[in-house]
Structure formats: structure tokens, C-alpha cells
Tab-separated table of C-alpha atoms in Angstrom:
chain	number	residue	atom	x	y	z
A	1	MET	CA	-19.603	3.786	6.649
A	2	SER	CA	-17.686	7.173	7.449
A	3	ALA	CA	-14.461	5.412	6.246
A	4	GLN	CA	-16.080	4.409	3.020
A	5	ARG	CA	-17.380	7.925	2.362
A	6	ASP	CA	-13.924	9.312	2.980
A	7	LYS	CA	-12.514	6.814	0.632
A	8	LEU	CA	-15.136	7.671	-2.037
A	9	VAL	CA	-14.553	11.398	-1.494
A	10	SER	CA	-10.722	10.882	-2.074
A	11	ALA	CA	-11.308	8.544	-5.052
A	12	LEU	CA	-13.591	11.109	-6.837
A	13	GLY	CA	-10.902	13.969	-5.878
A	14	ARG	CA	-8.175	11.870	-7.665
A	15	ILE	CA	-10.295	11.413	-10.782
A	16	VAL	CA	-11.340	14.877	-10.743
A	17	ALA	CA	-7.983	16.220	-10.596
A	18	HIS	CA	-7.192	14.373	-13.967
A	19	VAL	CA	-10.407	15.163	-15.618
A	20	ASP	CA	-8.773	17.024	-18.424
A	21	ASP	CA	-6.524	14.108	-19.170
A	22	LEU	CA	-8.179	10.691	-17.959
A	23	ASP	CA	-5.652	8.797	-19.691
A	24	GLN	CA	-3.332	9.503	-16.621
A	25	ALA	CA	-6.209	8.159	-14.201
A	26	MET	CA	-6.490	4.957	-16.269
A	27	PRO	CA	-4.192	2.550	-14.160
A	28	PHE	CA	-5.926	3.968	-11.193
A	29	LEU	CA	-9.418	3.308	-12.263
A	30	GLN	CA	-8.606	-0.004	-13.497
A	31	GLN	CA	-7.153	-0.976	-10.314
A	32	LEU	CA	-10.287	0.545	-8.478
A	33	GLY	CA	-12.708	-1.497	-10.632
A	34	ARG	CA	-10.698	-4.732	-9.913
A	35	ASP	CA	-10.382	-3.897	-6.108
A	36	HIS	CA	-14.356	-3.239	-6.021
A	37	ARG	CA	-15.072	-6.818	-7.017
A	38	LYS	CA	-14.533	-7.726	-3.184
A	39	PHE	CA	-17.375	-5.505	-2.314
A	40	ALA	CA	-19.746	-7.471	-4.770
A	41	VAL	CA	-20.219	-4.302	-6.834
A	42	THR	CA	-21.895	-4.976	-10.242
A	43	PRO	CA	-22.247	-2.843	-13.408
A	44	GLU	CA	-25.867	-2.051	-12.272
A	45	HIS	CA	-24.643	-0.050	-9.238
A	46	TYR	CA	-22.688	2.500	-11.247
A	47	PRO	CA	-25.592	4.402	-12.758
A	48	ALA	CA	-26.970	5.146	-9.336
A	49	VAL	CA	-23.648	6.378	-7.942
A	50	GLY	CA	-23.187	8.533	-11.217
A	51	GLN	CA	-26.580	10.122	-10.651
A	52	ALA	CA	-25.912	10.914	-7.028
A	53	LEU	CA	-22.545	12.356	-7.934
A	54	LEU	CA	-24.189	14.726	-10.616
A	55	THR	CA	-27.034	15.748	-8.525
A	56	THR	CA	-24.618	16.713	-5.757
A	57	LEU	CA	-22.510	18.805	-7.974
A	58	ALA	CA	-25.527	20.500	-9.369
A	59	HIS	CA	-26.635	21.189	-5.895
A	60	PHE	CA	-23.525	22.580	-4.519
A	61	LEU	CA	-22.476	24.668	-7.803
A	62	GLY	CA	-25.861	26.270	-8.076
A	63	GLN	CA	-25.876	28.707	-11.098
A	64	GLU	CA	-22.372	27.427	-12.126
A	65	TRP	CA	-23.743	24.105	-12.887
A	66	THR	CA	-24.568	24.814	-16.760
A	67	PRO	CA	-25.851	22.315	-19.287
A	68	GLU	CA	-22.558	22.320	-21.015
A	69	LEU	CA	-20.588	21.378	-17.562
A	70	ALA	CA	-23.274	18.886	-16.960
A	71	ALA	CA	-22.841	17.079	-20.296
A	72	ASP	CA	-18.996	17.083	-19.737
A	73	TRP	CA	-19.332	15.526	-16.365
A	74	THR	CA	-21.964	12.965	-17.544
A	75	ALA	CA	-19.498	12.178	-20.370
A	76	ALA	CA	-16.630	11.922	-17.888
A	77	TYR	CA	-18.314	9.695	-15.383
A	78	THR	CA	-19.554	7.394	-18.213
A	79	LEU	CA	-16.175	6.909	-19.231
A	80	VAL	CA	-14.919	6.216	-15.569
A	81	ALA	CA	-17.592	3.633	-15.186
A	82	GLU	CA	-16.702	1.826	-18.465
A	83	VAL	CA	-13.084	1.617	-17.604
A	84	MET	CA	-13.935	0.223	-14.136
A	85	THR	CA	-16.501	-2.365	-15.227
A	86	THR	CA	-14.261	-3.387	-18.054
A	87	ALA	CA	-11.442	-4.066	-15.782
A	88	ALA	CA	-13.499	-5.770	-13.100
A	89	ARG	CA	-15.197	-7.946	-15.887
A	90	ASP	CA	-11.678	-8.602	-17.558
A	91	SER	CA	-10.337	-9.821	-14.080
A	92	THR	CA	-13.139	-12.390	-13.730
A	93	GLN	CA	-11.282	-14.430	-16.322
A	94	SER	CA	-8.263	-14.929	-14.286
A	95	THR	CA	-8.883	-14.007	-10.546
A	96	PRO	CA	-11.685	-14.658	-7.936
A	97	PRO	CA	-13.305	-11.571	-6.295
A	98	TRP	CA	-11.189	-12.377	-3.124
A	99	TRP	CA	-8.908	-14.964	-1.954
A	100	ASN	CA	-9.519	-17.152	1.160
A	101	ALA	CA	-6.139	-17.374	3.279
A	102	GLU	CA	-5.958	-19.791	6.086
A	103	VAL	CA	-3.991	-18.393	9.064
A	104	ILE	CA	-1.243	-21.316	9.592
A	105	ARG	CA	0.987	-19.499	11.997
A	106	HIS	CA	0.398	-16.497	14.324
A	107	GLU	CA	3.562	-14.956	16.182
A	108	ARG	CA	3.103	-12.251	18.856
A	109	ARG	CA	6.427	-10.591	18.533
A	110	THR	CA	5.825	-7.539	20.918
A	111	ALA	CA	2.620	-6.317	22.803
A	112	GLU	CA	1.609	-4.468	19.682
A	113	ILE	CA	3.000	-6.457	16.727
A	114	ALA	CA	2.266	-9.785	15.170
A	115	VAL	CA	3.527	-11.762	12.393
A	116	LEU	CA	0.746	-13.654	10.437
A	117	THR	CA	1.682	-16.548	7.891
A	118	VAL	CA	-1.318	-17.290	5.701
A	119	ARG	CA	-1.686	-19.673	2.891
A	120	THR	CA	-4.158	-18.809	0.063
A	121	ASP	CA	-6.751	-21.078	-1.703
A	122	HIS	CA	-5.869	-19.910	-5.145
A	123	PRO	CA	-2.561	-18.390	-6.348
A	124	LEU	CA	-2.323	-14.685	-5.784
A	125	HIS	CA	0.056	-12.961	-8.022
A	126	TYR	CA	1.523	-9.531	-6.839
A	127	ALA	CA	4.534	-7.674	-7.021
A	128	PRO	CA	6.859	-7.233	-4.078
A	129	GLY	CA	6.004	-3.823	-2.622
A	130	GLN	CA	2.474	-4.024	-3.457
A	131	SER	CA	-0.493	-4.123	-0.813
A	132	VAL	CA	-3.669	-6.334	-0.533
A	133	SER	CA	-6.666	-5.565	1.404
A	134	VAL	CA	-7.617	-8.000	4.343
A	135	GLU	CA	-10.879	-8.731	6.089
A	136	THR	CA	-11.359	-10.914	8.929
A	137	HIS	CA	-14.811	-12.557	10.180
A	138	LEU	CA	-13.984	-10.969	13.429
A	139	ARG	CA	-14.602	-7.590	11.805
A	140	PRO	CA	-16.859	-8.333	8.780
A	141	ARG	CA	-16.951	-5.839	5.963
A	142	ILE	CA	-14.026	-3.886	7.194
A	143	TRP	CA	-11.088	-4.221	4.883
A	144	ARG	CA	-7.470	-2.722	5.779
A	145	TYR	CA	-4.368	-2.961	3.641
A	146	TYR	CA	-1.214	-4.685	4.410
A	147	SER	CA	1.668	-5.562	2.511
A	148	PRO	CA	3.240	-9.011	2.060
A	149	ALA	CA	6.573	-9.398	3.623
A	150	ASN	CA	7.803	-11.884	0.969
A	151	VAL	CA	8.005	-12.679	-2.667
A	152	PRO	CA	5.020	-14.630	-4.144
A	153	ARG	CA	5.532	-18.385	-3.649
A	154	ASN	CA	4.238	-21.340	-5.524
A	155	ASP	CA	2.713	-22.554	-2.242
A	156	GLY	CA	0.593	-19.591	-1.567
A	157	VAL	CA	2.198	-18.765	1.651
A	158	ILE	CA	2.274	-14.975	2.542
A	159	GLU	CA	3.748	-13.369	5.560
A	160	PHE	CA	1.916	-10.189	7.026
A	161	HIS	CA	3.280	-7.790	9.883
A	162	VAL	CA	0.620	-6.082	11.700
A	163	ARG	CA	1.033	-3.359	14.301
A	164	MET	CA	-2.095	-2.688	16.609
A	165	VAL	CA	-3.044	0.936	16.247
A	166	ASP	CA	-5.296	3.141	18.441
A	167	GLY	CA	-8.927	2.514	17.463
A	168	GLY	CA	-7.936	-0.045	14.845
A	169	ALA	CA	-10.607	-2.609	15.094
A	170	VAL	CA	-8.966	-4.966	12.152
A	171	SER	CA	-5.314	-4.512	13.541
A	172	ALA	CA	-6.244	-5.353	16.980
A	173	ALA	CA	-8.267	-8.423	15.845
A	174	LEU	CA	-5.220	-9.615	13.872
A	175	VAL	CA	-2.788	-9.040	16.671
A	176	GLN	CA	-4.721	-10.314	19.679
A	177	ALA	CA	-7.520	-12.580	18.539
A	178	ILE	CA	-6.782	-14.271	15.236
A	179	GLN	CA	-5.641	-17.948	15.574
A	180	PRO	CA	-4.180	-20.781	13.444
A	181	GLY	CA	-7.006	-22.165	11.401
A	182	ASP	CA	-8.898	-18.901	11.178
A	183	VAL	CA	-9.694	-17.885	7.431
A	184	LEU	CA	-8.918	-14.164	6.244
A	185	ARG	CA	-10.089	-12.698	2.869
A	186	LEU	CA	-7.698	-10.895	0.668
A	187	GLY	CA	-8.395	-8.584	-2.016
A	188	ALA	CA	-6.725	-7.833	-5.280
A	189	PRO	CA	-3.148	-6.374	-5.122
A	190	VAL	CA	-2.700	-2.679	-5.295
A	191	GLY	CA	0.016	-0.025	-5.646
A	192	ALA	CA	3.117	0.516	-7.674
A	193	ARG	CA	5.124	3.106	-5.825
A	194	LEU	CA	7.237	0.508	-3.730
A	195	THR	CA	7.971	-1.821	-6.646
A	196	LEU	CA	11.096	-2.239	-8.512
A	197	ASP	CA	11.030	-1.066	-12.072
A	198	HIS	CA	14.779	-0.494	-12.654
A	199	LYS	CA	18.084	-2.384	-12.053
A	200	GLN	CA	20.026	0.609	-10.014
A	201	ASP	CA	21.247	-0.497	-6.356
A	202	ILE	CA	18.726	0.307	-3.607
A	203	VAL	CA	18.493	1.889	-0.238
A	204	LEU	CA	15.631	0.764	1.945
A	205	ILE	CA	14.449	2.516	5.060
A	206	ALA	CA	12.006	1.251	7.197
A	207	GLY	CA	9.958	2.366	10.288
A	208	GLY	CA	8.143	-0.228	12.311
A	209	THR	CA	5.935	-2.678	10.262
A	210	GLY	CA	6.816	-0.542	7.226
A	211	LEU	CA	9.323	-3.160	7.101
A	212	ALA	CA	7.104	-5.673	5.384
A	213	PRO	CA	7.177	-4.521	1.671
A	214	LEU	CA	10.887	-3.515	2.079
A	215	LYS	CA	11.577	-7.293	3.234
A	216	ALA	CA	9.776	-8.491	-0.043
A	217	LEU	CA	11.903	-6.374	-2.164
A	218	LEU	CA	15.052	-7.903	-0.518
A	219	GLY	CA	13.503	-11.211	-1.507
A	220	GLN	CA	13.237	-9.843	-5.049
A	221	VAL	CA	16.764	-8.966	-4.877
A	222	ALA	CA	17.785	-12.450	-3.954
A	223	GLU	CA	15.909	-14.031	-6.725
A	224	GLU	CA	16.988	-11.739	-9.309
A	225	GLY	CA	19.745	-12.829	-11.915
A	226	PHE	CA	21.896	-9.531	-11.954
A	227	HIS	CA	23.632	-8.346	-8.990
A	228	ARG	CA	22.140	-5.167	-7.673
A	229	THR	CA	23.011	-4.358	-4.002
A	230	ALA	CA	20.431	-3.616	-1.257
A	231	HIS	CA	20.909	-1.805	1.923
A	232	LEU	CA	18.150	-2.084	4.456
A	233	PHE	CA	17.889	0.350	7.352
A	234	VAL	CA	15.555	-0.799	10.031
A	235	GLY	CA	14.249	1.932	12.452
A	236	ALA	CA	12.687	1.439	15.913
A	237	ARG	CA	12.352	3.649	19.272
A	238	ARG	CA	13.656	0.822	21.357
A	239	ALA	CA	15.723	-2.388	20.830
A	240	HIS	CA	12.894	-4.753	21.633
A	241	GLU	CA	10.752	-3.273	18.787
A	242	LEU	CA	13.273	-4.554	16.237
A	243	TYR	CA	10.840	-7.500	16.002
A	244	ASP	CA	12.281	-9.295	12.995
A	245	MET	CA	15.906	-9.066	13.310
A	246	PRO	CA	16.818	-12.856	13.469
A	247	SER	CA	15.160	-13.272	10.155
A	248	LEU	CA	16.847	-10.264	8.596
A	249	GLN	CA	20.214	-11.247	9.730
A	250	ALA	CA	19.848	-14.551	8.380
A	251	PHE	CA	18.669	-13.355	5.107
A	252	ALA	CA	21.681	-10.816	5.047
A	253	GLN	CA	24.009	-13.868	5.717
A	254	ALA	CA	22.641	-16.010	3.167
A	255	VAL	CA	22.590	-12.977	0.399
A	256	PRO	CA	26.106	-11.409	0.337
A	257	ARG	CA	24.803	-8.360	-1.811
A	258	VAL	CA	22.167	-7.443	1.105
A	259	ARG	CA	23.208	-5.570	4.085
A	260	VAL	CA	20.927	-4.826	7.103
A	261	ILE	CA	21.391	-2.100	9.503
A	262	PRO	CA	19.401	-1.579	12.581
A	263	ALA	CA	18.792	2.037	13.979
A	264	VAL	CA	17.387	2.646	17.681
A	265	SER	CA	16.412	6.224	18.398
A	266	HIS	CA	15.217	6.250	22.094
A	267	ASP	CA	17.207	3.436	23.926
A	268	PRO	CA	20.413	4.475	25.582
A	269	ARG	CA	21.364	0.823	26.121
A	270	PHE	CA	21.407	-0.038	22.548
A	271	THR	CA	25.087	-0.579	21.373
A	272	GLY	CA	24.247	-0.202	17.640
A	273	PRO	CA	23.772	2.919	15.495
A	274	ARG	CA	21.656	5.499	17.216
A	275	GLY	CA	19.136	7.961	15.777
A	276	LEU	CA	16.445	7.780	13.315
A	277	ALA	CA	16.435	5.376	10.540
A	278	GLY	CA	16.791	8.173	7.885
A	279	GLN	CA	19.656	9.864	9.690
A	280	VAL	CA	21.662	6.594	10.078
A	281	ALA	CA	20.870	5.743	6.620
A	282	LEU	CA	22.360	9.177	5.301
A	283	GLY	CA	25.377	8.646	7.534
A	284	HIS	CA	26.116	5.471	5.440
A	285	GLY	CA	26.006	7.341	2.284
A	286	PRO	CA	26.565	9.059	0.107
A	287	TRP	CA	23.795	7.276	-2.231
A	288	HIS	CA	24.118	9.202	-5.473
A	289	GLY	CA	22.953	6.561	-8.098
A	290	HIS	CA	20.879	4.431	-5.675
A	291	GLU	CA	17.074	4.357	-5.690
A	292	ILE	CA	15.647	5.000	-2.141
A	293	TYR	CA	12.600	3.396	-0.834
A	294	VAL	CA	10.957	4.617	2.330
A	295	CYS	CA	8.041	2.840	4.141
A	296	GLY	CA	6.682	3.483	7.901
A	297	SER	CA	4.172	5.718	9.438
A	298	PRO	CA	3.104	8.785	7.381
A	299	GLU	CA	5.087	11.177	9.731
A	300	MET	CA	8.254	8.871	9.552
A	301	VAL	CA	7.992	8.799	5.546
A	302	ALA	CA	7.556	12.585	5.623
A	303	ASP	CA	10.542	13.346	7.738
A	304	THR	CA	12.661	10.871	6.038
A	305	ARG	CA	11.929	12.035	2.600
A	306	ASP	CA	12.694	15.565	3.558
A	307	MET	CA	15.985	14.472	4.983
A	308	VAL	CA	16.722	12.700	1.730
A	309	LEU	CA	15.803	15.690	-0.343
A	310	ALA	CA	17.945	17.905	1.745
A	311	ALA	CA	20.916	15.566	1.235
A	312	GLY	CA	20.682	16.298	-2.478
A	313	ILE	CA	18.983	13.069	-3.720
A	314	ASP	CA	16.535	13.779	-6.682
A	315	ALA	CA	12.845	13.591	-5.786
A	316	GLU	CA	12.167	11.211	-8.500
A	317	ARG	CA	14.668	8.649	-6.982
A	318	ILE	CA	12.674	8.622	-3.674
A	319	HIS	CA	9.918	6.084	-3.628
A	320	CYS	CA	7.130	6.321	-0.920
A	321	GLU	CA	3.606	4.803	-0.854
A	322	GLU	CA	0.433	6.891	-0.566
A	323	PHE	CA	-1.239	6.169	2.765
A	324	SER	CA	-4.614	6.272	1.408
A	325	GLY	CA	-5.067	3.921	-1.511
A	326	TYR	CA	-7.545	6.543	-2.856
A	327	GLN	CA	-5.736	9.762	-1.939
A	328	GLY	CA	-5.693	12.445	-4.828
A	329	PRO	CA	-3.555	15.253	-5.750
A	330	THR	CA	-3.690	18.569	-3.788
A	331	GLU	CA	-5.049	20.617	-6.587
A	332	ASN	CA	-8.234	22.534	-5.635
A	333	VAL	CA	-11.012	20.260	-6.563
A	334	GLN	CA	-13.599	23.201	-6.743
A	335	SER	CA	-11.460	24.926	-9.367
A	336	VAL	CA	-11.259	21.656	-11.452
A	337	LEU	CA	-15.113	21.101	-11.120
A	338	LYS	CA	-15.689	24.545	-12.765
A	339	ARG	CA	-13.333	23.755	-15.377
A	340	GLY	CA	-15.177	20.740	-16.422
């Protein structure tokens, strides 16, 4: 429950930061409403959460919690609940609350990384670059987000790349214990920061299993009718951690406008480009006129983004995913609360 509390507080922080202009929060709220279907949330649950929220605000704001402020926040929460419940209700017309996905292949690529291939029981429509939440019967009621590594297919087959992390109950189960024939649950697709919404050439910079959504973007490039180019830089500490190179090299050979460059930072025996993926990518530039996509660990993404900015690339052309699906802006929430 501690993880769920953190997500709730982060979601509220994001909504609070846009309380003066909830139109900006509408896509987020709609996505939140659709995604909550997997928890069996119903419209009857929202009044209890709203009352708990308003009571908490009144308690901590004390005398600053005026009738006017209470009325404003009641109206704001009512709107939030309406948007979320409407989005959830509308989605019932076309999608299930979750998708069952049978594991048809489990490949242990390294001691810590596995590639899972699953097949859903119903079509799951997502955009390359999006993520879906995953639950396994081995860790019931715990959902973690993973990005498909392929474009949507008519046969419902999806590829996931999973790295086992310290203390990660779900990742450990998916890497070490899941077997073909097991059935996972998948939630509704979320996220838009790593999706393609333009026609420019692209540079993709991946660290570890951050490769997955960027590999899906390569698939989209291959399927497009126009001829954009894509340069993928795949980073790892050591050569054996380049766990998907045969597939990527075959892809690059089949699609002439796709180029794949591996980069290794801590392996003196590696004969290819040495250094961080971002450094190697910038060394192959300049990339003015390209859109830059970065995915990996939070530290890798932050460092790479700083490198790219320092190279003179405009911030709006650097695309990175938020690491909490419910992470809000850094504006002081207390000041926004008092503003109403």
C-alpha cells in the first residue's frame, strides 16, 4: 500500500498544479480514469476519496481552510471525478478492464534481463513508445509498467524487455520464475512522451532495457510510407549486456534507413564505440533538425538530456518519459492549495 499511497499523492500533486487550468490536466485525468479500471474502481468509490481529500486539506490548512476555498476544491474534485468516471465508462464500450496475455516465450538474455513474448486474448491498441502495466499471478495486485518492444500486431503478440532490479518483486518474478503458458494481466496503454507525432528524422538513445520502446519506434519507422531515417545508439556498461544486438542488427540490415550503433562504457575489450550512449551519439552528430528520444534509467536519462542540451539541441526536441506515471510538476503544492 505504501507504493499506492505514493502514486495517489503524486497524482494529486499533478492535478493540484493545474487546478487553475484543468483543461491541461484533462488527458492525464482521462488516462487515469481508464487505467483505474484494472483495480475494479467504480463511480461509487470517488465520493469517499473526495471526502477524505477535503478533510485532509481542512486538517492541515487549519484556519486558512476557508468556506470559499472549500467550495473551490469541492468543485474541482467533482470535475476531476466526472472526467475520470466518464473516461472509464466510455472505454468500457471498446476495451476490457485488463487484457490476459499468455507467455509464449521466455528468454533469459543475461543474469538480470529477460525478454518475454506474450499473446493477448483481445486486441490491445497502443502507440509505439507507450507503456502498459503488468501484473503476474506470482505477485498479485502489484502492477508495474513496461513498454512493448514492437509495434501492435494483428496476432496480439507483444515483446517485453525486463531487467531485474533490487527489491523489485515483479521484475524478479518476470525474469526468474515466469514460464511459457503462464498468463499475465496487462492494463490500458499510457504515456505520450516517447511517441512519434512528427515526420522529422530521429535519434534514439537507449540505456539497458530502455531499448524496448525505442525498438518499437524503429518498427514504426519501418512501417511508415515516408522515408525518415532513424539512428539508434544502444548503451551498456559491458559488451555482454548488449542483450538484443542480433535482432537489432537484422533489423538494420532489412531497413536501409535504420542505423544501429552499440556503445559500451566499462569494457576495455570491446572493439566498438566506447563511452556513454549519449556521448557516442553526440559524437556522430550534429543532430540539428532531428528529434531526440532518450530512454533508460532515471540517472541515464537526466545525464543524457543535459549532454544534448549542452550540445545546443532545443529542449522541445528532446523526448523523455516521466519515470512515475503520476509524477507532477515541481511547483509548490502548498502554495497552489492556498490559491485554490
